[in-house]
Amino acid sequence: MIPRHGAIAALQKFLSKHADNRRIHGMTIDIITRLARLVLDTNCFVYNNKYYQQIRGGAMGSPFTMTLANV
C-alpha cells in the first residue's frame, strides 16, 4: 500500500521534472494532481453486499494505482 500523500508528492515531483512550462500534453500539473486525488479519494468497493469507500492507499489492480506506484 502506498501512502496517498507521499504518492501525490512523488507524482508532482515527477511531473515537474518532465513538464514543459508546467504542462504535460496541454494539462497543467495542478489539474493532473487534482485528477489523481479524485481517483484516489472516490474509490469504492463492495464486500458482502455492502459498499465501502477506500480511505487508505489505492485500489489493488487499478491501472492508475499501479502507474502511480511506479512513479
PDB file of N, CA, C and O in Angstrom:
ATOM      1  N   MET A   1       0.845  -1.172   0.000  1.00  0.00           N
ATOM      2  CA  MET A   1       0.000   0.000   0.000  1.00  0.00           C
ATOM      3  C   MET A   1       0.895   1.242   0.000  1.00  0.00           C
ATOM      4  O   MET A   1       1.808   1.353   0.807  1.00  0.00           O
ATOM      5  N   ILE A   2       0.605   2.138  -0.899  1.00  0.00           N
ATOM      6  CA  ILE A   2       1.364   3.379  -0.955  1.00  0.00           C
ATOM      7  C   ILE A   2       0.584   4.475  -0.225  1.00  0.00           C
ATOM      8  O   ILE A   2      -0.626   4.581  -0.380  1.00  0.00           O
ATOM      9  N   PRO A   3       1.253   5.278   0.593  1.00  0.00           N
ATOM     10  CA  PRO A   3       0.557   6.377   1.266  1.00  0.00           C
ATOM     11  C   PRO A   3       0.141   7.431   0.245  1.00  0.00           C
ATOM     12  O   PRO A   3       0.922   7.797  -0.640  1.00  0.00           O
ATOM     13  N   ARG A   4      -1.073   7.898   0.349  1.00  0.00           N
ATOM     14  CA  ARG A   4      -1.600   8.852  -0.632  1.00  0.00           C
ATOM     15  C   ARG A   4      -0.799  10.146  -0.685  1.00  0.00           C
ATOM     16  O   ARG A   4      -0.473  10.624  -1.770  1.00  0.00           O
ATOM     17  N   HIS A   5      -0.503  10.700   0.466  1.00  0.00           N
ATOM     18  CA  HIS A   5       0.218  11.978   0.486  1.00  0.00           C
ATOM     19  C   HIS A   5       1.586  11.835  -0.190  1.00  0.00           C
ATOM     20  O   HIS A   5       1.980  12.676  -1.001  1.00  0.00           O
ATOM     21  N   GLY A   6       2.293  10.775   0.133  1.00  0.00           N
ATOM     22  CA  GLY A   6       3.599  10.539  -0.479  1.00  0.00           C
ATOM     23  C   GLY A   6       3.501  10.270  -1.966  1.00  0.00           C
ATOM     24  O   GLY A   6       4.353  10.711  -2.744  1.00  0.00           O
ATOM     25  N   ALA A   7       2.464   9.566  -2.368  1.00  0.00           N
ATOM     26  CA  ALA A   7       2.276   9.263  -3.790  1.00  0.00           C
ATOM     27  C   ALA A   7       1.986  10.531  -4.585  1.00  0.00           C
ATOM     28  O   ALA A   7       2.531  10.730  -5.674  1.00  0.00           O
ATOM     29  N   ILE A   8       1.152  11.401  -4.032  1.00  0.00           N
ATOM     30  CA  ILE A   8       0.827  12.661  -4.717  1.00  0.00           C
ATOM     31  C   ILE A   8       2.068  13.543  -4.797  1.00  0.00           C
ATOM     32  O   ILE A   8       2.336  14.165  -5.832  1.00  0.00           O
ATOM     33  N   ALA A   9       2.851  13.584  -3.722  1.00  0.00           N
ATOM     34  CA  ALA A   9       4.086  14.381  -3.721  1.00  0.00           C
ATOM     35  C   ALA A   9       5.063  13.846  -4.769  1.00  0.00           C
ATOM     36  O   ALA A   9       5.692  14.618  -5.502  1.00  0.00           O
ATOM     37  N   ALA A  10       5.193  12.527  -4.853  1.00  0.00           N
ATOM     38  CA  ALA A  10       6.082  11.921  -5.851  1.00  0.00           C
ATOM     39  C   ALA A  10       5.583  12.206  -7.266  1.00  0.00           C
ATOM     40  O   ALA A  10       6.376  12.475  -8.170  1.00  0.00           O
ATOM     41  N   LEU A  11       4.267  12.162  -7.453  1.00  0.00           N
ATOM     42  CA  LEU A  11       3.687  12.458  -8.766  1.00  0.00           C
ATOM     43  C   LEU A  11       3.992  13.900  -9.169  1.00  0.00           C
ATOM     44  O   LEU A  11       4.392  14.164 -10.302  1.00  0.00           O
ATOM     45  N   GLN A  12       3.826  14.837  -8.239  1.00  0.00           N
ATOM     46  CA  GLN A  12       4.107  16.240  -8.542  1.00  0.00           C
ATOM     47  C   GLN A  12       5.577  16.452  -8.892  1.00  0.00           C
ATOM     48  O   GLN A  12       5.896  17.183  -9.828  1.00  0.00           O
ATOM     49  N   LYS A  13       6.459  15.804  -8.171  1.00  0.00           N
ATOM     50  CA  LYS A  13       7.896  15.923  -8.448  1.00  0.00           C
ATOM     51  C   LYS A  13       8.220  15.342  -9.825  1.00  0.00           C
ATOM     52  O   LYS A  13       8.960  15.938 -10.608  1.00  0.00           O
ATOM     53  N   PHE A  14       7.639  14.186 -10.130  1.00  0.00           N
ATOM     54  CA  PHE A  14       7.840  13.538 -11.432  1.00  0.00           C
ATOM     55  C   PHE A  14       7.338  14.430 -12.563  1.00  0.00           C
ATOM     56  O   PHE A  14       8.029  14.626 -13.566  1.00  0.00           O
ATOM     57  N   LEU A  15       6.132  14.973 -12.391  1.00  0.00           N
ATOM     58  CA  LEU A  15       5.560  15.824 -13.431  1.00  0.00           C
ATOM     59  C   LEU A  15       6.373  17.097 -13.625  1.00  0.00           C
ATOM     60  O   LEU A  15       6.583  17.544 -14.752  1.00  0.00           O
ATOM     61  N   SER A  16       6.841  17.690 -12.522  1.00  0.00           N
ATOM     62  CA  SER A  16       7.653  18.904 -12.622  1.00  0.00           C
ATOM     63  C   SER A  16       8.941  18.648 -13.394  1.00  0.00           C
ATOM     64  O   SER A  16       9.393  19.488 -14.167  1.00  0.00           O
ATOM     65  N   LYS A  17       9.503  17.473 -13.189  1.00  0.00           N
ATOM     66  CA  LYS A  17      10.750  17.118 -13.877  1.00  0.00           C
ATOM     67  C   LYS A  17      10.546  16.949 -15.380  1.00  0.00           C
ATOM     68  O   LYS A  17      11.425  17.287 -16.178  1.00  0.00           O
ATOM     69  N   HIS A  18       9.391  16.442 -15.783  1.00  0.00           N
ATOM     70  CA  HIS A  18       9.150  16.109 -17.187  1.00  0.00           C
ATOM     71  C   HIS A  18       8.229  17.093 -17.917  1.00  0.00           C
ATOM     72  O   HIS A  18       7.887  16.858 -19.070  1.00  0.00           O
ATOM     73  N   ALA A  19       7.833  18.164 -17.266  1.00  0.00           N
ATOM     74  CA  ALA A  19       6.880  19.104 -17.864  1.00  0.00           C
ATOM     75  C   ALA A  19       7.570  20.177 -18.684  1.00  0.00           C
ATOM     76  O   ALA A  19       8.707  20.552 -18.415  1.00  0.00           O
ATOM     77  N   ASP A  20       6.859  20.659 -19.676  1.00  0.00           N
ATOM     78  CA  ASP A  20       7.260  21.839 -20.440  1.00  0.00           C
ATOM     79  C   ASP A  20       6.311  22.963 -20.041  1.00  0.00           C
ATOM     80  O   ASP A  20       5.103  22.863 -20.262  1.00  0.00           O
ATOM     81  N   ASN A  21       6.855  24.009 -19.433  1.00  0.00           N
ATOM     82  CA  ASN A  21       6.036  25.138 -18.963  1.00  0.00           C
ATOM     83  C   ASN A  21       4.936  24.680 -18.007  1.00  0.00           C
ATOM     84  O   ASN A  21       3.795  25.122 -18.096  1.00  0.00           O
ATOM     85  N   ARG A  22       5.277  23.729 -17.122  1.00  0.00           N
ATOM     86  CA  ARG A  22       4.349  23.176 -16.127  1.00  0.00           C
ATOM     87  C   ARG A  22       3.133  22.525 -16.761  1.00  0.00           C
ATOM     88  O   ARG A  22       2.053  22.484 -16.180  1.00  0.00           O
ATOM     89  N   ARG A  23       3.313  21.991 -17.985  1.00  0.00           N
ATOM     90  CA  ARG A  23       2.221  21.305 -18.688  1.00  0.00           C
ATOM     91  C   ARG A  23       2.707  19.971 -19.237  1.00  0.00           C
ATOM     92  O   ARG A  23       3.834  19.848 -19.677  1.00  0.00           O
ATOM     93  N   ILE A  24       1.813  19.007 -19.204  1.00  0.00           N
ATOM     94  CA  ILE A  24       2.044  17.695 -19.806  1.00  0.00           C
ATOM     95  C   ILE A  24       0.915  17.489 -20.811  1.00  0.00           C
ATOM     96  O   ILE A  24      -0.256  17.433 -20.425  1.00  0.00           O
ATOM     97  N   HIS A  25       1.236  17.414 -22.075  1.00  0.00           N
ATOM     98  CA  HIS A  25       0.239  17.260 -23.145  1.00  0.00           C
ATOM     99  C   HIS A  25      -0.911  18.256 -22.995  1.00  0.00           C
ATOM    100  O   HIS A  25      -2.086  17.905 -23.140  1.00  0.00           O
ATOM    101  N   GLY A  26      -0.581  19.496 -22.656  1.00  0.00           N
ATOM    102  CA  GLY A  26      -1.577  20.558 -22.563  1.00  0.00           C
ATOM    103  C   GLY A  26      -2.266  20.676 -21.219  1.00  0.00           C
ATOM    104  O   GLY A  26      -2.998  21.628 -20.985  1.00  0.00           O
ATOM    105  N   MET A  27      -2.071  19.721 -20.318  1.00  0.00           N
ATOM    106  CA  MET A  27      -2.709  19.775 -19.000  1.00  0.00           C
ATOM    107  C   MET A  27      -1.709  20.284 -17.969  1.00  0.00           C
ATOM    108  O   MET A  27      -0.558  19.872 -17.975  1.00  0.00           O
ATOM    109  N   THR A  28      -2.175  21.146 -17.080  1.00  0.00           N
ATOM    110  CA  THR A  28      -1.283  21.664 -16.051  1.00  0.00           C
ATOM    111  C   THR A  28      -1.031  20.591 -14.988  1.00  0.00           C
ATOM    112  O   THR A  28      -1.825  19.664 -14.812  1.00  0.00           O
ATOM    113  N   ILE A  29       0.071  20.755 -14.285  1.00  0.00           N
ATOM    114  CA  ILE A  29       0.415  19.831 -13.208  1.00  0.00           C
ATOM    115  C   ILE A  29      -0.667  19.875 -12.128  1.00  0.00           C
ATOM    116  O   ILE A  29      -1.028  18.837 -11.552  1.00  0.00           O
ATOM    117  N   ASP A  30      -1.227  21.047 -11.879  1.00  0.00           N
ATOM    118  CA  ASP A  30      -2.286  21.173 -10.878  1.00  0.00           C
ATOM    119  C   ASP A  30      -3.508  20.341 -11.255  1.00  0.00           C
ATOM    120  O   ASP A  30      -4.081  19.653 -10.407  1.00  0.00           O
ATOM    121  N   ILE A  31      -3.914  20.389 -12.500  1.00  0.00           N
ATOM    122  CA  ILE A  31      -5.081  19.622 -12.954  1.00  0.00           C
ATOM    123  C   ILE A  31      -4.801  18.122 -12.839  1.00  0.00           C
ATOM    124  O   ILE A  31      -5.653  17.358 -12.364  1.00  0.00           O
ATOM    125  N   ILE A  32      -3.628  17.695 -13.251  1.00  0.00           N
ATOM    126  CA  ILE A  32      -3.274  16.277 -13.162  1.00  0.00           C
ATOM    127  C   ILE A  32      -3.273  15.827 -11.703  1.00  0.00           C
ATOM    128  O   ILE A  32      -3.777  14.753 -11.367  1.00  0.00           O
ATOM    129  N   THR A  33      -2.748  16.661 -10.812  1.00  0.00           N
ATOM    130  CA  THR A  33      -2.732  16.343  -9.388  1.00  0.00           C
ATOM    131  C   THR A  33      -4.148  16.246  -8.838  1.00  0.00           C
ATOM    132  O   THR A  33      -4.479  15.328  -8.076  1.00  0.00           O
ATOM    133  N   ARG A  34      -4.997  17.177  -9.214  1.00  0.00           N
ATOM    134  CA  ARG A  34      -6.398  17.136  -8.763  1.00  0.00           C
ATOM    135  C   ARG A  34      -7.107  15.880  -9.249  1.00  0.00           C
ATOM    136  O   ARG A  34      -7.875  15.262  -8.507  1.00  0.00           O
ATOM    137  N   LEU A  35      -6.861  15.507 -10.495  1.00  0.00           N
ATOM    138  CA  LEU A  35      -7.471  14.288 -11.030  1.00  0.00           C
ATOM    139  C   LEU A  35      -6.964  13.051 -10.296  1.00  0.00           C
ATOM    140  O   LEU A  35      -7.741  12.128 -10.011  1.00  0.00           O
ATOM    141  N   ALA A  36      -5.683  13.031  -9.977  1.00  0.00           N
ATOM    142  CA  ALA A  36      -5.122  11.902  -9.229  1.00  0.00           C
ATOM    143  C   ALA A  36      -5.771  11.797  -7.855  1.00  0.00           C
ATOM    144  O   ALA A  36      -6.143  10.695  -7.411  1.00  0.00           O
ATOM    145  N   ARG A  37      -5.927  12.930  -7.177  1.00  0.00           N
ATOM    146  CA  ARG A  37      -6.599  12.920  -5.865  1.00  0.00           C
ATOM    147  C   ARG A  37      -8.044  12.457  -5.990  1.00  0.00           C
ATOM    148  O   ARG A  37      -8.548  11.727  -5.139  1.00  0.00           O
ATOM    149  N   LEU A  38      -8.723  12.888  -7.045  1.00  0.00           N
ATOM    150  CA  LEU A  38     -10.110  12.476  -7.270  1.00  0.00           C
ATOM    151  C   LEU A  38     -10.213  10.962  -7.403  1.00  0.00           C
ATOM    152  O   LEU A  38     -11.071  10.330  -6.787  1.00  0.00           O
ATOM    153  N   VAL A  39      -9.323  10.374  -8.181  1.00  0.00           N
ATOM    154  CA  VAL A  39      -9.333   8.919  -8.365  1.00  0.00           C
ATOM    155  C   VAL A  39      -9.080   8.215  -7.035  1.00  0.00           C
ATOM    156  O   VAL A  39      -9.777   7.263  -6.680  1.00  0.00           O
ATOM    157  N   LEU A  40      -8.095   8.672  -6.290  1.00  0.00           N
ATOM    158  CA  LEU A  40      -7.766   8.035  -5.012  1.00  0.00           C
ATOM    159  C   LEU A  40      -8.859   8.229  -3.963  1.00  0.00           C
ATOM    160  O   LEU A  40      -9.135   7.325  -3.176  1.00  0.00           O
ATOM    161  N   ASP A  41      -9.481   9.405  -3.934  1.00  0.00           N
ATOM    162  CA  ASP A  41     -10.458   9.726  -2.891  1.00  0.00           C
ATOM    163  C   ASP A  41     -11.848   9.158  -3.144  1.00  0.00           C
ATOM    164  O   ASP A  41     -12.648   9.077  -2.211  1.00  0.00           O
ATOM    165  N   THR A  42     -12.144   8.771  -4.368  1.00  0.00           N
ATOM    166  CA  THR A  42     -13.504   8.312  -4.673  1.00  0.00           C
ATOM    167  C   THR A  42     -13.583   6.828  -4.979  1.00  0.00           C
ATOM    168  O   THR A  42     -14.608   6.356  -5.459  1.00  0.00           O
ATOM    169  N   ASN A  43     -12.541   6.093  -4.676  1.00  0.00           N
ATOM    170  CA  ASN A  43     -12.558   4.664  -4.944  1.00  0.00           C
ATOM    171  C   ASN A  43     -13.450   3.943  -3.939  1.00  0.00           C
ATOM    172  O   ASN A  43     -13.300   4.095  -2.733  1.00  0.00           O
ATOM    173  N   CYS A  44     -14.394   3.173  -4.450  1.00  0.00           N
ATOM    174  CA  CYS A  44     -15.317   2.395  -3.616  1.00  0.00           C
ATOM    175  C   CYS A  44     -15.273   0.939  -4.055  1.00  0.00           C
ATOM    176  O   CYS A  44     -14.876   0.619  -5.165  1.00  0.00           O
ATOM    177  N   PHE A  45     -15.698   0.066  -3.158  1.00  0.00           N
ATOM    178  CA  PHE A  45     -15.760  -1.356  -3.481  1.00  0.00           C
ATOM    179  C   PHE A  45     -16.909  -1.997  -2.722  1.00  0.00           C
ATOM    180  O   PHE A  45     -17.470  -1.408  -1.786  1.00  0.00           O
ATOM    181  N   VAL A  46     -17.284  -3.201  -3.137  1.00  0.00           N
ATOM    182  CA  VAL A  46     -18.372  -3.946  -2.497  1.00  0.00           C
ATOM    183  C   VAL A  46     -17.787  -5.169  -1.826  1.00  0.00           C
ATOM    184  O   VAL A  46     -16.981  -5.891  -2.408  1.00  0.00           O
ATOM    185  N   TYR A  47     -18.201  -5.398  -0.583  1.00  0.00           N
ATOM    186  CA  TYR A  47     -17.805  -6.586   0.162  1.00  0.00           C
ATOM    187  C   TYR A  47     -19.015  -7.052   0.963  1.00  0.00           C
ATOM    188  O   TYR A  47     -19.616  -6.272   1.702  1.00  0.00           O
ATOM    189  N   ASN A  48     -19.388  -8.307   0.778  1.00  0.00           N
ATOM    190  CA  ASN A  48     -20.581  -8.870   1.444  1.00  0.00           C
ATOM    191  C   ASN A  48     -21.814  -7.999   1.236  1.00  0.00           C
ATOM    192  O   ASN A  48     -22.556  -7.689   2.169  1.00  0.00           O
ATOM    193  N   ASN A  49     -22.036  -7.583   0.003  1.00  0.00           N
ATOM    194  CA  ASN A  49     -23.180  -6.763  -0.398  1.00  0.00           C
ATOM    195  C   ASN A  49     -23.245  -5.414   0.312  1.00  0.00           C
ATOM    196  O   ASN A  49     -24.306  -4.822   0.436  1.00  0.00           O
ATOM    197  N   LYS A  50     -22.133  -4.927   0.802  1.00  0.00           N
ATOM    198  CA  LYS A  50     -22.062  -3.600   1.394  1.00  0.00           C
ATOM    199  C   LYS A  50     -21.025  -2.780   0.632  1.00  0.00           C
ATOM    200  O   LYS A  50     -20.001  -3.306   0.219  1.00  0.00           O
ATOM    201  N   TYR A  51     -21.315  -1.501   0.463  1.00  0.00           N
ATOM    202  CA  TYR A  51     -20.401  -0.595  -0.231  1.00  0.00           C
ATOM    203  C   TYR A  51     -19.475   0.082   0.781  1.00  0.00           C
ATOM    204  O   TYR A  51     -19.908   0.503   1.850  1.00  0.00           O
ATOM    205  N   TYR A  52     -18.204   0.159   0.406  1.00  0.00           N
ATOM    206  CA  TYR A  52     -17.204   0.790   1.255  1.00  0.00           C
ATOM    207  C   TYR A  52     -16.392   1.765   0.419  1.00  0.00           C
ATOM    208  O   TYR A  52     -16.166   1.540  -0.765  1.00  0.00           O
ATOM    209  N   GLN A  53     -15.944   2.833   1.057  1.00  0.00           N
ATOM    210  CA  GLN A  53     -15.035   3.757   0.396  1.00  0.00           C
ATOM    211  C   GLN A  53     -13.642   3.498   0.930  1.00  0.00           C
ATOM    212  O   GLN A  53     -13.430   3.448   2.148  1.00  0.00           O
ATOM    213  N   GLN A  54     -12.709   3.316   0.023  1.00  0.00           N
ATOM    214  CA  GLN A  54     -11.323   3.072   0.428  1.00  0.00           C
ATOM    215  C   GLN A  54     -10.720   4.371   0.915  1.00  0.00           C
ATOM    216  O   GLN A  54     -10.736   5.373   0.208  1.00  0.00           O
ATOM    217  N   ILE A  55     -10.198   4.353   2.150  1.00  0.00           N
ATOM    218  CA  ILE A  55      -9.691   5.592   2.736  1.00  0.00           C
ATOM    219  C   ILE A  55      -8.174   5.618   2.855  1.00  0.00           C
ATOM    220  O   ILE A  55      -7.606   6.650   3.167  1.00  0.00           O
ATOM    221  N   ARG A  56      -7.521   4.484   2.621  1.00  0.00           N
ATOM    222  CA  ARG A  56      -6.054   4.441   2.669  1.00  0.00           C
ATOM    223  C   ARG A  56      -5.536   3.757   1.411  1.00  0.00           C
ATOM    224  O   ARG A  56      -6.123   2.777   0.939  1.00  0.00           O
ATOM    225  N   GLY A  57      -4.444   4.266   0.890  1.00  0.00           N
ATOM    226  CA  GLY A  57      -3.812   3.648  -0.271  1.00  0.00           C
ATOM    227  C   GLY A  57      -4.665   3.760  -1.519  1.00  0.00           C
ATOM    228  O   GLY A  57      -5.558   4.588  -1.616  1.00  0.00           O
ATOM    229  N   GLY A  58      -4.351   2.914  -2.476  1.00  0.00           N
ATOM    230  CA  GLY A  58      -5.088   2.891  -3.733  1.00  0.00           C
ATOM    231  C   GLY A  58      -5.645   1.506  -3.982  1.00  0.00           C
ATOM    232  O   GLY A  58      -5.274   0.536  -3.320  1.00  0.00           O
ATOM    233  N   ALA A  59      -6.536   1.414  -4.933  1.00  0.00           N
ATOM    234  CA  ALA A  59      -7.185   0.144  -5.243  1.00  0.00           C
ATOM    235  C   ALA A  59      -6.182  -0.832  -5.858  1.00  0.00           C
ATOM    236  O   ALA A  59      -5.473  -0.496  -6.805  1.00  0.00           O
ATOM    237  N   MET A  60      -6.128  -2.035  -5.323  1.00  0.00           N
ATOM    238  CA  MET A  60      -5.236  -3.050  -5.886  1.00  0.00           C
ATOM    239  C   MET A  60      -5.748  -3.451  -7.264  1.00  0.00           C
ATOM    240  O   MET A  60      -6.937  -3.635  -7.462  1.00  0.00           O
ATOM    241  N   GLY A  61      -4.844  -3.568  -8.195  1.00  0.00           N
ATOM    242  CA  GLY A  61      -5.214  -3.968  -9.543  1.00  0.00           C
ATOM    243  C   GLY A  61      -5.665  -2.827 -10.425  1.00  0.00           C
ATOM    244  O   GLY A  61      -5.890  -3.014 -11.613  1.00  0.00           O
ATOM    245  N   SER A  62      -5.810  -1.650  -9.871  1.00  0.00           N
ATOM    246  CA  SER A  62      -6.204  -0.497 -10.668  1.00  0.00           C
ATOM    247  C   SER A  62      -5.035  -0.063 -11.537  1.00  0.00           C
ATOM    248  O   SER A  62      -3.919   0.109 -11.036  1.00  0.00           O
ATOM    249  N   PRO A  63      -5.257   0.135 -12.834  1.00  0.00           N
ATOM    250  CA  PRO A  63      -4.168   0.601 -13.696  1.00  0.00           C
ATOM    251  C   PRO A  63      -3.581   1.928 -13.212  1.00  0.00           C
ATOM    252  O   PRO A  63      -2.376   2.137 -13.283  1.00  0.00           O
ATOM    253  N   PHE A  64      -4.420   2.816 -12.685  1.00  0.00           N
ATOM    254  CA  PHE A  64      -3.911   4.092 -12.195  1.00  0.00           C
ATOM    255  C   PHE A  64      -3.018   3.893 -10.977  1.00  0.00           C
ATOM    256  O   PHE A  64      -1.952   4.488 -10.875  1.00  0.00           O
ATOM    257  N   THR A  65      -3.463   3.072 -10.034  1.00  0.00           N
ATOM    258  CA  THR A  65      -2.680   2.845  -8.817  1.00  0.00           C
ATOM    259  C   THR A  65      -1.333   2.206  -9.146  1.00  0.00           C
ATOM    260  O   THR A  65      -0.304   2.571  -8.567  1.00  0.00           O
ATOM    261  N   MET A  66      -1.325   1.269 -10.089  1.00  0.00           N
ATOM    262  CA  MET A  66      -0.065   0.636 -10.478  1.00  0.00           C
ATOM    263  C   MET A  66       0.883   1.659 -11.115  1.00  0.00           C
ATOM    264  O   MET A  66       2.076   1.673 -10.829  1.00  0.00           O
ATOM    265  N   THR A  67       0.357   2.521 -11.960  1.00  0.00           N
ATOM    266  CA  THR A  67       1.164   3.563 -12.587  1.00  0.00           C
ATOM    267  C   THR A  67       1.695   4.541 -11.541  1.00  0.00           C
ATOM    268  O   THR A  67       2.872   4.907 -11.557  1.00  0.00           O
ATOM    269  N   LEU A  68       0.832   4.929 -10.618  1.00  0.00           N
ATOM    270  CA  LEU A  68       1.244   5.846  -9.549  1.00  0.00           C
ATOM    271  C   LEU A  68       2.333   5.219  -8.680  1.00  0.00           C
ATOM    272  O   LEU A  68       3.291   5.890  -8.310  1.00  0.00           O
ATOM    273  N   ALA A  69       2.209   3.943  -8.383  1.00  0.00           N
ATOM    274  CA  ALA A  69       3.229   3.250  -7.586  1.00  0.00           C
ATOM    275  C   ALA A  69       4.556   3.217  -8.337  1.00  0.00           C
ATOM    276  O   ALA A  69       5.620   3.347  -7.723  1.00  0.00           O
ATOM    277  N   ASN A  70       4.528   3.062  -9.638  1.00  0.00           N
ATOM    278  CA  ASN A  70       5.747   3.057 -10.430  1.00  0.00           C
ATOM    279  C   ASN A  70       6.415   4.430 -10.460  1.00  0.00           C
ATOM    280  O   ASN A  70       7.633   4.520 -10.535  1.00  0.00           O
ATOM    281  N   VAL A  71       5.625   5.477 -10.415  1.00  0.00           N
ATOM    282  CA  VAL A  71       6.179   6.842 -10.387  1.00  0.00           C
ATOM    283  C   VAL A  71       6.918   7.033  -9.083  1.00  0.00           C
ATOM    284  O   VAL A  71       8.000   7.549  -9.023  1.00  0.00           O
TER     285      VAL A  71
END
